[in-house]
Short mmCIF file of C-alpha atoms and ligand atoms in Angstrom, two decimals:
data_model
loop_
_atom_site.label_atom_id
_atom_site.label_comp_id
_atom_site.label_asym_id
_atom_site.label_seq_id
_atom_site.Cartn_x
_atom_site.Cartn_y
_atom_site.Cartn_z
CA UNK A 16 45.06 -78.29 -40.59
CA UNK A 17 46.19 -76.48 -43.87
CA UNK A 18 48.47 -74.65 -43.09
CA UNK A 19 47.83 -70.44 -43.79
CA UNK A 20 49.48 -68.79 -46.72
CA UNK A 21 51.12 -65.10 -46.82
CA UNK A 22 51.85 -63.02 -49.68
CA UNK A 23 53.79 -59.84 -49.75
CA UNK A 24 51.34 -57.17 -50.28
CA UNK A 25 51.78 -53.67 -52.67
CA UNK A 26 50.26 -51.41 -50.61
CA UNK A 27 47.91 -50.21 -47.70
CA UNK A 28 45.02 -48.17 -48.34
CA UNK A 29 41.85 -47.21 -46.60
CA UNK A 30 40.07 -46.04 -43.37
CA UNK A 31 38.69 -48.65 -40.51
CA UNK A 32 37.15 -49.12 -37.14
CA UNK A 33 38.70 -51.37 -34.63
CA UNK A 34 36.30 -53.62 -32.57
CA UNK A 35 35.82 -52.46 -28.68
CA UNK A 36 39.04 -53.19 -26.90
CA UNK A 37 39.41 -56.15 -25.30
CA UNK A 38 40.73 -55.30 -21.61
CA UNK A 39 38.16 -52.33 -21.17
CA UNK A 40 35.29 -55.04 -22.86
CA UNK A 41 36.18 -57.73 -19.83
CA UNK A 42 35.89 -55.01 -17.18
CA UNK A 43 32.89 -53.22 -18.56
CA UNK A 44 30.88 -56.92 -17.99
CA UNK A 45 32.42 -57.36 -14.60
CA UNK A 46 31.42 -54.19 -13.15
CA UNK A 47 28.12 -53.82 -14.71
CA UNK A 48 27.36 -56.91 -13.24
CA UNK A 49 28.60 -55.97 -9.75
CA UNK A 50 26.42 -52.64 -9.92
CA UNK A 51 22.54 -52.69 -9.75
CA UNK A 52 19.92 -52.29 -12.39
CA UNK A 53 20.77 -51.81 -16.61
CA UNK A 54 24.17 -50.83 -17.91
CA UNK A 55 24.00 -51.16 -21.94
CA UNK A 56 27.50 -51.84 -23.29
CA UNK A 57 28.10 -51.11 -27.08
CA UNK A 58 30.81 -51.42 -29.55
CA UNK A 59 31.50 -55.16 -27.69
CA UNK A 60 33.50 -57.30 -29.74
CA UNK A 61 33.06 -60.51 -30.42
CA UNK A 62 36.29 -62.72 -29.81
CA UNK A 63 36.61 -65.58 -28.01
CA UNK A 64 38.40 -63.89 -24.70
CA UNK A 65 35.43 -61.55 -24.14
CA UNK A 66 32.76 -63.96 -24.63
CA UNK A 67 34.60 -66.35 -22.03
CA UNK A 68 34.06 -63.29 -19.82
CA UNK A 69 29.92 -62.84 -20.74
CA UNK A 70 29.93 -66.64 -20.42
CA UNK A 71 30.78 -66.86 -17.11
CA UNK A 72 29.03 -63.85 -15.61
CA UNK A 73 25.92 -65.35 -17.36
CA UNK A 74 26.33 -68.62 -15.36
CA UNK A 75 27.24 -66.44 -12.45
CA UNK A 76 23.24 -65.66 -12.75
CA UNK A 77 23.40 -62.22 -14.17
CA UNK A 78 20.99 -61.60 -17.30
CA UNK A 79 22.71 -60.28 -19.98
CA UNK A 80 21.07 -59.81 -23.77
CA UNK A 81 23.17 -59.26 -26.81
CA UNK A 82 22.33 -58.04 -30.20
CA UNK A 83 24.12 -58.56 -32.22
CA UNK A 84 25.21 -55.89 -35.22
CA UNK A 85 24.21 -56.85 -38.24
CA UNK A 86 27.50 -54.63 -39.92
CA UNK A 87 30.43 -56.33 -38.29
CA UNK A 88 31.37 -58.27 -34.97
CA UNK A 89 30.47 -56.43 -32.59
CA UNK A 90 27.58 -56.53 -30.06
CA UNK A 91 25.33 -54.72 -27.71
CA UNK A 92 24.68 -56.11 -24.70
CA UNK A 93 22.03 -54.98 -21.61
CA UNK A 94 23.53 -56.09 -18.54
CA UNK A 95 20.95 -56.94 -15.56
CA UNK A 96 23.33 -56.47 -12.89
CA UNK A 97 22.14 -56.88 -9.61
CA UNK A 98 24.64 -55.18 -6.99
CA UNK A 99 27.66 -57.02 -5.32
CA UNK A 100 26.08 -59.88 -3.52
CA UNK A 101 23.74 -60.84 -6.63
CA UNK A 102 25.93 -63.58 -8.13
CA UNK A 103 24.62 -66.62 -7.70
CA UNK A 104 26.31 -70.06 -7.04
CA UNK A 105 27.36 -72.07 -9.61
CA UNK A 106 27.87 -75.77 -9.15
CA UNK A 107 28.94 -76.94 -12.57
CA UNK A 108 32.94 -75.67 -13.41
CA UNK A 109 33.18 -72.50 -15.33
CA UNK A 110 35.15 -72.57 -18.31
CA UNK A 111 37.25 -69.87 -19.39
CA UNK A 112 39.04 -70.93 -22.52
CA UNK A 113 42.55 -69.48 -22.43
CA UNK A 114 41.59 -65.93 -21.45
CA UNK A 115 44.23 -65.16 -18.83
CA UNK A 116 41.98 -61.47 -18.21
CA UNK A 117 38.55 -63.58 -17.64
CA UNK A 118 40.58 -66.04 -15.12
CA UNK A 119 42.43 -63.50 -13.29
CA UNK A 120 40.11 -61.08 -12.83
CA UNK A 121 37.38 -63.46 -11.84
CA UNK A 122 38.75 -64.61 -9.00
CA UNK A 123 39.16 -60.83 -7.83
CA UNK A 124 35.36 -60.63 -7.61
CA UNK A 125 34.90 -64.36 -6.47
CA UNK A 126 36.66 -63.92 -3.59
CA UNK A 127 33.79 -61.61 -2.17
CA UNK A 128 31.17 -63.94 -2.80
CA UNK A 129 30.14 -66.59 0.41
CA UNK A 130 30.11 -69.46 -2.35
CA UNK A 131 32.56 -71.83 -4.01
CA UNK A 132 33.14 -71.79 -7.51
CA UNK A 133 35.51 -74.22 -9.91
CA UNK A 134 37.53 -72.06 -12.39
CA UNK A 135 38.64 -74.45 -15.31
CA UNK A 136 40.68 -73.56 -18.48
CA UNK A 137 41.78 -74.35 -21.98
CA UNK A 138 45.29 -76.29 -22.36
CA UNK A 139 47.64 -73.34 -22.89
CA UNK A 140 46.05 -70.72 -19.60
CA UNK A 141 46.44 -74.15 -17.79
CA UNK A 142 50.65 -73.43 -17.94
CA UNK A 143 50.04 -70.15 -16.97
CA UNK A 144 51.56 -68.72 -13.31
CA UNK A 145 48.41 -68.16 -10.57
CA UNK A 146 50.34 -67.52 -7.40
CA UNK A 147 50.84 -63.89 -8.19
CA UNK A 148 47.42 -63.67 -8.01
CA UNK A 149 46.28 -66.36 -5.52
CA UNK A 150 48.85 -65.08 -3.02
CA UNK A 151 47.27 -61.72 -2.38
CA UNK A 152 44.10 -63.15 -2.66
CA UNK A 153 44.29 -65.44 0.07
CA UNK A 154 46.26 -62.48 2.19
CA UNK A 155 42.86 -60.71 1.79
CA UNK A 156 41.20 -64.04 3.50
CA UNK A 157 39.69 -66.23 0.27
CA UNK A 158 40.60 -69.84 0.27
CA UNK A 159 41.90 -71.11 -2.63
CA UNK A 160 43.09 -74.31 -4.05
CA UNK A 161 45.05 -74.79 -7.39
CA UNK A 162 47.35 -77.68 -9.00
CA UNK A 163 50.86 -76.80 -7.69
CA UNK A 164 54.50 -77.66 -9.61
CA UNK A 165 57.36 -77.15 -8.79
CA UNK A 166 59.37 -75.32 -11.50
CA UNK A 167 62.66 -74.23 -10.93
CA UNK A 168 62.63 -74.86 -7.64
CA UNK A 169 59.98 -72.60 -7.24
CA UNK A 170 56.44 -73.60 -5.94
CA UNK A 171 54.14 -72.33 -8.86
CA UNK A 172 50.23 -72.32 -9.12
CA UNK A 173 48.50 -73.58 -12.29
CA UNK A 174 44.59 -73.72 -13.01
CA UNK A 175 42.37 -75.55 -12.35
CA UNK A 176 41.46 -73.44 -9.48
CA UNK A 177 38.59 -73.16 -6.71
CA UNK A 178 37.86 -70.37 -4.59
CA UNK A 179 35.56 -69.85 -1.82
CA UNK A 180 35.58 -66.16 -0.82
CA UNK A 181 33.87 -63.78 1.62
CA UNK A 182 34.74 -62.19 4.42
CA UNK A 183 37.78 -60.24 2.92
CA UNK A 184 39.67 -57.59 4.67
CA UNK A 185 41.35 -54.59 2.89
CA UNK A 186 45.08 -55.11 2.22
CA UNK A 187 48.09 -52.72 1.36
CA UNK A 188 50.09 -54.53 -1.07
CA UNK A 189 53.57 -54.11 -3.01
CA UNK A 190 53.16 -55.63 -6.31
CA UNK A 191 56.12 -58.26 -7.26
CA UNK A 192 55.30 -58.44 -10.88
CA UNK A 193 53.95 -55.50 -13.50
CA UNK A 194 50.47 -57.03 -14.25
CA UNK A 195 47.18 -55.19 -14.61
CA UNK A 196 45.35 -58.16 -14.16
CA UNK A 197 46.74 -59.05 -10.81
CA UNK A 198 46.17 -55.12 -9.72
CA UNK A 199 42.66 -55.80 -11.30
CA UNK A 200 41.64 -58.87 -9.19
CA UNK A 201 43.03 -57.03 -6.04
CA UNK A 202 40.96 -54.05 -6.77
CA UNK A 203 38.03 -56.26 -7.61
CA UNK A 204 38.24 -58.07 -4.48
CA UNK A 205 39.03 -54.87 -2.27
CA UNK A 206 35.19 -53.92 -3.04
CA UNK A 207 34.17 -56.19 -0.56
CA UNK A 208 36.09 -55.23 2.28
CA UNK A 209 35.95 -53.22 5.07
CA UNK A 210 38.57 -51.11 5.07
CA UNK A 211 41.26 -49.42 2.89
CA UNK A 212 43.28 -51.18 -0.06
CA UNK A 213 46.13 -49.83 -1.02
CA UNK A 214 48.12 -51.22 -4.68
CA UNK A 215 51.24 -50.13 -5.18
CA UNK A 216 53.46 -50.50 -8.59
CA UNK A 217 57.09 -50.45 -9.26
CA UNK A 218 56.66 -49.49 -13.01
CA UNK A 219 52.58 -48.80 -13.90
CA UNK A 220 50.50 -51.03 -15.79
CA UNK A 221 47.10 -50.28 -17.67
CA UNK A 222 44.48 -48.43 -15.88
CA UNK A 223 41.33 -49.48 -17.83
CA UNK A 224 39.87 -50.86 -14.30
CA UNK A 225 40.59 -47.81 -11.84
CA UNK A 226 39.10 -45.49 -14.82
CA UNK A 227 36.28 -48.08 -14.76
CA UNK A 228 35.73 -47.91 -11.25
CA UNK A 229 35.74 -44.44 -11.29
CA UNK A 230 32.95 -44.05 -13.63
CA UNK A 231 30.70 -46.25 -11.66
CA UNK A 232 31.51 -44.36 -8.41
CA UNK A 233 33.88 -46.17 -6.56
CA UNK A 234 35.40 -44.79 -3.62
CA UNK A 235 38.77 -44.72 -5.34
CA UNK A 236 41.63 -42.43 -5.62
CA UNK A 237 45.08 -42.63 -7.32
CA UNK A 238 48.27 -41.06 -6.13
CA UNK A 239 51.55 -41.66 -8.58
CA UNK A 240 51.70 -45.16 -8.32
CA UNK A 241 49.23 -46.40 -5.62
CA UNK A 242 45.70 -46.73 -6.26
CA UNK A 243 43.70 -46.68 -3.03
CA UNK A 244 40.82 -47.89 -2.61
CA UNK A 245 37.60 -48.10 0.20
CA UNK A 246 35.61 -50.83 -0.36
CA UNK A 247 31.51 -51.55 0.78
CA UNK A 248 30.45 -48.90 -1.38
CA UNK A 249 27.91 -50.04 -4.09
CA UNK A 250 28.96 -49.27 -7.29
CA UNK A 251 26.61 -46.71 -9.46
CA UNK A 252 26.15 -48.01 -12.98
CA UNK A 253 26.80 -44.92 -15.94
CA UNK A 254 23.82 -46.43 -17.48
CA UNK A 255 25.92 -46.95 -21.00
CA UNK A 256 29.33 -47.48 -21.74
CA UNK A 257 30.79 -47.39 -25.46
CA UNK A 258 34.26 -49.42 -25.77
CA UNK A 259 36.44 -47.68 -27.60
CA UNK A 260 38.13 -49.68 -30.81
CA UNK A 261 41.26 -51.57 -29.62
CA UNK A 262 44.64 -50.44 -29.67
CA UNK A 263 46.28 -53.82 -30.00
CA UNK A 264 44.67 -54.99 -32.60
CA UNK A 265 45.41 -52.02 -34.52
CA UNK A 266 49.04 -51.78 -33.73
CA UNK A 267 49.25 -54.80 -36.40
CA UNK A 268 48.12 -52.09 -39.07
CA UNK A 269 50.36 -49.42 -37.58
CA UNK A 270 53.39 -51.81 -38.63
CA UNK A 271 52.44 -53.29 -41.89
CA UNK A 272 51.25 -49.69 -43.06
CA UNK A 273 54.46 -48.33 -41.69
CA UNK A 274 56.41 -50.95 -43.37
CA UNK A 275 54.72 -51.10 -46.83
CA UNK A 276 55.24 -48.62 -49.34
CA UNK A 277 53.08 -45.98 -50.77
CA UNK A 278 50.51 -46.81 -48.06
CA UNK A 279 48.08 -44.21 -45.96
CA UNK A 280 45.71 -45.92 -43.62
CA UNK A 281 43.42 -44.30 -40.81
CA UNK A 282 42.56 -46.16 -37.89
CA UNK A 283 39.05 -45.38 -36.46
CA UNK A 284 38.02 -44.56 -32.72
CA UNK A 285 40.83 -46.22 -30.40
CA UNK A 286 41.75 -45.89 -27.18
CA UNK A 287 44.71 -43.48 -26.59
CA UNK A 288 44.81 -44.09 -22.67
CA UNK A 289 48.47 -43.23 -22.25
CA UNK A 290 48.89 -46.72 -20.18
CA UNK A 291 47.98 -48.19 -23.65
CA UNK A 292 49.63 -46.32 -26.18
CA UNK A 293 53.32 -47.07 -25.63
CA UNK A 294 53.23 -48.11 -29.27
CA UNK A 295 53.11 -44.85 -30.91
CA UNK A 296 55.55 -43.76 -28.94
CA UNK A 297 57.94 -46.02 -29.53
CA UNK A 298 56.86 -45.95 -33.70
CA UNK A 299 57.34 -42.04 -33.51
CA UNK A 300 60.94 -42.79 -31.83
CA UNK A 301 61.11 -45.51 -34.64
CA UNK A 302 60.94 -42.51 -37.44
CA UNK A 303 56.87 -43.49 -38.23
CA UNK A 304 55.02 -41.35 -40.03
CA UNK A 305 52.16 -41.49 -37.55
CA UNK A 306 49.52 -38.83 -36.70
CA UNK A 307 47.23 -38.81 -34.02
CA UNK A 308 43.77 -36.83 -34.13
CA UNK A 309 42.77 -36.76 -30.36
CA UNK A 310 38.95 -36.79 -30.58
CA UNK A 311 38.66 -36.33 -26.20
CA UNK A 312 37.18 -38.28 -23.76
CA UNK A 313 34.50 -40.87 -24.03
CA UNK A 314 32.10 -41.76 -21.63
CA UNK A 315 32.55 -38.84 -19.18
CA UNK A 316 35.71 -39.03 -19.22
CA UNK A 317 36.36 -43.23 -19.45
CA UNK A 318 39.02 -43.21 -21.76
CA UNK A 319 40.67 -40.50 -24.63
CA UNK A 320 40.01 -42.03 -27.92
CA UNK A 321 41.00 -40.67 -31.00
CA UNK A 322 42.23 -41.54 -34.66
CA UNK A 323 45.26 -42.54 -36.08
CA UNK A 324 46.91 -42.50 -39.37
CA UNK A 325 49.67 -44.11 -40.39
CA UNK A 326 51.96 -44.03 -43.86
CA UNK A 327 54.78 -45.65 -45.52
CA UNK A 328 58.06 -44.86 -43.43
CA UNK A 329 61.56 -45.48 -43.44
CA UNK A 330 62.01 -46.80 -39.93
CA UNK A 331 65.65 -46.52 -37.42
CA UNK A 332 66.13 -48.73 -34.40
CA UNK A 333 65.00 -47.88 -31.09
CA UNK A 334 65.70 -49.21 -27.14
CA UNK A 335 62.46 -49.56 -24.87
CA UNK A 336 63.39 -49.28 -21.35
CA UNK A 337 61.72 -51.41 -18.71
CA UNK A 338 59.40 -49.20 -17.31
CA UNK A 339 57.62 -48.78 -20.77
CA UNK A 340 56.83 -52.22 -21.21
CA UNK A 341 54.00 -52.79 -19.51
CA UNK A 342 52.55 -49.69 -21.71
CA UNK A 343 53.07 -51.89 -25.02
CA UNK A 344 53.47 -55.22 -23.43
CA UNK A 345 50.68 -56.74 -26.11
CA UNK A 346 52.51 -54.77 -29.11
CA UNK A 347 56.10 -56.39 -28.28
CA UNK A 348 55.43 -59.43 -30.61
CA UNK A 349 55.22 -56.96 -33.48
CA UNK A 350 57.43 -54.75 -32.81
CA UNK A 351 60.14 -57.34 -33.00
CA UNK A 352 58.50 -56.90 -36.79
CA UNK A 353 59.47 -53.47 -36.86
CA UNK A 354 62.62 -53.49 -35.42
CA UNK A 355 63.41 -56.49 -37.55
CA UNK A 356 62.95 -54.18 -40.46
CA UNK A 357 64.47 -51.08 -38.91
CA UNK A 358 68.05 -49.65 -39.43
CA UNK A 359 70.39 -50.60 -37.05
CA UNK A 360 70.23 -52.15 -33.38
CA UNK A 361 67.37 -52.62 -31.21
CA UNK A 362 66.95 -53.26 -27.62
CA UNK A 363 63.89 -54.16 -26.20
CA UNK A 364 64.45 -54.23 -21.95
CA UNK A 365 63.63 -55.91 -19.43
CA UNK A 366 61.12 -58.19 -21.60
CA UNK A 367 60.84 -61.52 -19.15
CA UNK A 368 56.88 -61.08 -19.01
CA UNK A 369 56.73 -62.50 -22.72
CA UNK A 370 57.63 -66.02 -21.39
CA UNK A 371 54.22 -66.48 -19.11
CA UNK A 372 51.79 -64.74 -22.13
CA UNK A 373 49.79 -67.74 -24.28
CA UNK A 374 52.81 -69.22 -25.56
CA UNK A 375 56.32 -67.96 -24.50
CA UNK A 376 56.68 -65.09 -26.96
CA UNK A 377 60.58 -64.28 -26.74
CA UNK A 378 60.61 -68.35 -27.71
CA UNK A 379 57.89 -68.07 -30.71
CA UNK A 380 59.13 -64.64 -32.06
CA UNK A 381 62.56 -65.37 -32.16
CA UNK A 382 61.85 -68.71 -34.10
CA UNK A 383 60.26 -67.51 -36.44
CA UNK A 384 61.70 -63.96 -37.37
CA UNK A 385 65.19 -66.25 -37.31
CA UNK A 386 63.87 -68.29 -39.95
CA UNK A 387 62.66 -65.61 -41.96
CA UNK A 388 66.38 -64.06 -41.94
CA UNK A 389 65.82 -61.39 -38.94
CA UNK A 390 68.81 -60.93 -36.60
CA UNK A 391 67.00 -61.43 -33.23
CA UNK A 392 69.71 -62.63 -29.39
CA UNK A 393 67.76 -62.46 -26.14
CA UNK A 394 70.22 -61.86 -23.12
CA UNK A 395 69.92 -61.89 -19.32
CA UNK A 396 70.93 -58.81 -17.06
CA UNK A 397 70.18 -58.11 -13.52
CA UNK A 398 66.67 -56.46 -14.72
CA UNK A 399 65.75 -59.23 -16.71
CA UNK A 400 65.64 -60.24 -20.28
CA UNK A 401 66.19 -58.13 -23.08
CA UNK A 402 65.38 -58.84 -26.53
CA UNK A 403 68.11 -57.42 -29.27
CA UNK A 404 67.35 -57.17 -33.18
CA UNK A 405 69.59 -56.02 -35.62
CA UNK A 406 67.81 -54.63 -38.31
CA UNK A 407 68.35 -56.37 -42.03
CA UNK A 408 66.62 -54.60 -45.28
CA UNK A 409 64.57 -57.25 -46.17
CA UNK A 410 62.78 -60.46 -44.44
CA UNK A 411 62.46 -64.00 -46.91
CA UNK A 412 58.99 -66.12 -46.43
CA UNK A 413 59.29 -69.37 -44.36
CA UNK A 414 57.67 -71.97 -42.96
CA UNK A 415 56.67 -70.45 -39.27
CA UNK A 416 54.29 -71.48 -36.91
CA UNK A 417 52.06 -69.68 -34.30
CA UNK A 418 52.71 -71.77 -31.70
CA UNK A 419 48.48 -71.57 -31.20
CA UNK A 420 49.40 -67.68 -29.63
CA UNK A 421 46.82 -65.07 -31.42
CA UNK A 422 49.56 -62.96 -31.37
CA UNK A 423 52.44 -64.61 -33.00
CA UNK A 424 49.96 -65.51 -35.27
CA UNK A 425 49.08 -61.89 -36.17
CA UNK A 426 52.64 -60.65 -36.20
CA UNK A 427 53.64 -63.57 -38.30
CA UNK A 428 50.93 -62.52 -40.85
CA UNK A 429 52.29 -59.05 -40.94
CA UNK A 430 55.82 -60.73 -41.28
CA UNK A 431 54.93 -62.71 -44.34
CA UNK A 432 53.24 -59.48 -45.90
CA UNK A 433 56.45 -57.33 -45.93
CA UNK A 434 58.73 -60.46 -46.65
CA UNK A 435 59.63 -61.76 -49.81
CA UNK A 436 58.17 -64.52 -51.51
CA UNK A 437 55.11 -66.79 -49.68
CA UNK A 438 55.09 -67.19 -45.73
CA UNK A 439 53.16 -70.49 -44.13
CA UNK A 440 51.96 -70.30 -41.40
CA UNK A 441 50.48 -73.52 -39.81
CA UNK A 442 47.43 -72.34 -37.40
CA UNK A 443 45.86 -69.04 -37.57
CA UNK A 444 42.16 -70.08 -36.19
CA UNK A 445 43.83 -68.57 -32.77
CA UNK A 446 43.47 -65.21 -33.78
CA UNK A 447 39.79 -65.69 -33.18
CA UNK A 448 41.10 -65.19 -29.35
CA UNK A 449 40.97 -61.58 -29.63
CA UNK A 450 40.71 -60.31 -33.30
CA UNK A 451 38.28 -62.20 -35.20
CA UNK A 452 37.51 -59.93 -38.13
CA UNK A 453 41.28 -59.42 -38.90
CA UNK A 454 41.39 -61.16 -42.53
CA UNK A 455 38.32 -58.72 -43.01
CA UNK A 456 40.30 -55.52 -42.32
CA UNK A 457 43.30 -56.71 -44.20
CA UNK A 458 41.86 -57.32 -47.30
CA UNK A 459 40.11 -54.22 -46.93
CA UNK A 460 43.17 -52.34 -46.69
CA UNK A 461 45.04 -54.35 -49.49
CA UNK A 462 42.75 -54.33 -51.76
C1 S3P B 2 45.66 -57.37 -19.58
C2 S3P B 2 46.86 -57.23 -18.95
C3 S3P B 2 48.12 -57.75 -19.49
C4 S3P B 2 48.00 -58.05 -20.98
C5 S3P B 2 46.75 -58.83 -21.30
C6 S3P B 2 45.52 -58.04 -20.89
C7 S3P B 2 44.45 -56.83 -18.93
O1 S3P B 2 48.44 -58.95 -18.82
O2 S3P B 2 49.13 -58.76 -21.42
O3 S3P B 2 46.67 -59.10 -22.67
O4 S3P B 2 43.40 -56.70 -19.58
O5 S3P B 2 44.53 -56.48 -17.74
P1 S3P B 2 49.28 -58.97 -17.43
O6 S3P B 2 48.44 -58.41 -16.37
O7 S3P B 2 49.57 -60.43 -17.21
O8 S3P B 2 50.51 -58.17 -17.72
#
């Protein structure tokens, strides 16, 4: 493969929309399949990760349409769903490419079905850890079986997996690691059991699904950082659900608007669901010149959505403490952009969760902003890893690589933009994973 070549640009310029976000997208299938009779989903982008998640729900047996719009890549889709116990055995594996949200949260919902189902995946979700979801899973009585290593002396659990679920029973649970997807497939599974689950979090992660749930009339209820919830009730479809646009995939704009001068962009219609938004935040800390318009709620009440606008800005350092990471976990990767750019030092805390994301990001990022002549040291405390940049006024092309992670990919591109002289970067087809109409946008905005 050729590799992809980056050019700094002049300026930013221009108002978009953002295709539906991707973790509300995955969950918006899931439970209108779980729930009886039409839910028509709109606004549903068309990336690889999401369609991994129609895929699957479709050979699951639920009937699901999609038209797509003529405009851009999005999609509406009528979902046939047909209540919890309407999925149907499927003999044949299910694929689910590297989409870590598809997998995880699958297996939530497959462990309240009476049938066994093969869960395989694409090379780089097949190094990805599964015990911190299979282990509550199988306290909640599904029987699971995955490829097991031993890594570090530690017993992990990698796909392929099978599960055979049903008769689950409620579970009150302590969560060992921030991740919305494990919370997810917990919550997922807890529909299907008698009694009482209980989910509690050290530091909060995103709430897309108990928002979800609550809109399709869950018996659910959220107190600081426990989310109870009483399963066997059927869920209550809202009839239609628009996705609002997706605040990772605009956080790339937020930082190469905010980085390049003379430039004014407005971003369309996102999500502002404060378990989300860390980013702008952390870019108003950073000195951004960025404005929010809240535009309310969406959906009876689903998710606040609003616009944003961002413009050239002279950006300082800034320290992100552990318990805002999983807030901006997605956005880190460009971040260490910003900070790379920013005057003086910056500490990003407690940061370990970037190893175990499609490639190991502290790895990839580092790499690669080091060879473009950023000044990026991880080091290892009692909390964890923390990521420290010391800002430098100007970033020089170089050969980087994505290391096949949409993500690095995407930051990398934003990299080379700001950076001077031409950046290569050697695979970019993996930003198809969750942003596939990003080289659209960008020319629209640099043009
Ligand atoms: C996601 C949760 C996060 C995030 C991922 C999407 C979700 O993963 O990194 O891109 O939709 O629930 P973890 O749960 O592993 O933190």
């Amino acid at each position: 493969m050729r590799p992809f070549v980056v050019e700094p640009v002049s300026r930013l310029k221009g108002e978009i929309s953002l295709l539906g976000d991707k973790s509300i997208s995955h969950r918006s299938i899931i439970l209108s399949s779980l729930s009886k009779g039409l839910t028509v989903i709109k606004n549903f982008p068309l990336n690889k990760d999401c369609l991994f998640t129609l895929n699957a729900f479709n050979k699951l047996g639920i009937k699901i349409i999609r038209k797509n719009n003529p405009k851009d890549l999005s999609a509406t889709l009528e979902i046939y769903g047909s209540g919890f116990f309407g999925l149907k055995e499927q003999k044949k594996d299910i694929f689910v490419g590297d989409s870590g949200t598809t997998l995880r949260l699958l297996l939530g919902v497959l462990a309240g079905q009476d049938f066994k189902t093969r869960l395989v995946s694409g090379k780089s979700l097949s190094q990805r850890p599964m015990s911190r979801v299979t282990n509550p899973l199988r306290m909640m009585g599904s029987k699971i079986q995955a490829r097991s290593l031993i890594r570090n002396t530690e017993t992990e659990e990698y796909p392929p997996l099978t599960i055979k679920g049903g008769d689950i029973s409620a579970l009150t649970y302590k969560m060992p690691v921030a991740s919305a997807q494990v919370k997810s497939a917990i919550l997922l599974a807890a529909l299907y059991a008698d009694g009482t689950t209980k989910v509690t979090e050290d530091f909060k992660t995103r709430d897309h699904t108990e928002r979800m749930l609550k809109l399709f009339k869950a018996n659910i209820s959220i107190k600081k950082n426990t989310v109870t919830l009483k399963g066997k009730k059927e869920l209550v479809s809202p009839g239609t659900i628009t996705v609002p646009g997706d605040i990772s995939s605009a956080a790339f704009f937020m930082v190469l608007a905010a980085l390049t001068e003379n430039s004014n962009i407005k971003l369309r219609n996102l999500t502002l669901n404060p378990t989300r938004a860390g980013i702008l935040n952390v870019l108003k800390k950073m000195g951004a010149d960025v404005r929010i318009n809240q535009l309310g709620l969406n959906m009876r009440g689903l998710e606040p959505v609003g616009d944003i606008i961002v413009r050239e800005s002279s950006l300082k350092a800034v320290k992100i403490k552990k318990r805002e990471v999983p807030f901006l976990i997605d956005e880190l990767p460009i971040l260490m952009v910003a900070a790379s750019l920013a005057k003086g030092r910056s500490v990003f805390e407690g940061v370990g969760e970037l190893r175990v994301k499609e490639t190991d990001r502290i790895r990839s990022m580092s790499k690669n902003l080091t060879k473009m002549g950023a000044k990026v040291a991880v080091s290892k405390t009692k909390d964890g890893e923390n990521i420290i940049i010391e800002g430098v006024k100007q970033l020089k092309g170089a050969k980087v690589r994505s290391f096949g992670d949409h993500r690095t990919a995407l930051s990398m591109v934003v990299a080379g933009a700001v950076a001077a002289g031409k950046t290569r970067i050697d695979d970019v087809s993996c930003i198809n994973k969750s942003f596939p109409d990003f080289f659209d946008l960008f020319n629209r905005l640099t043009n």
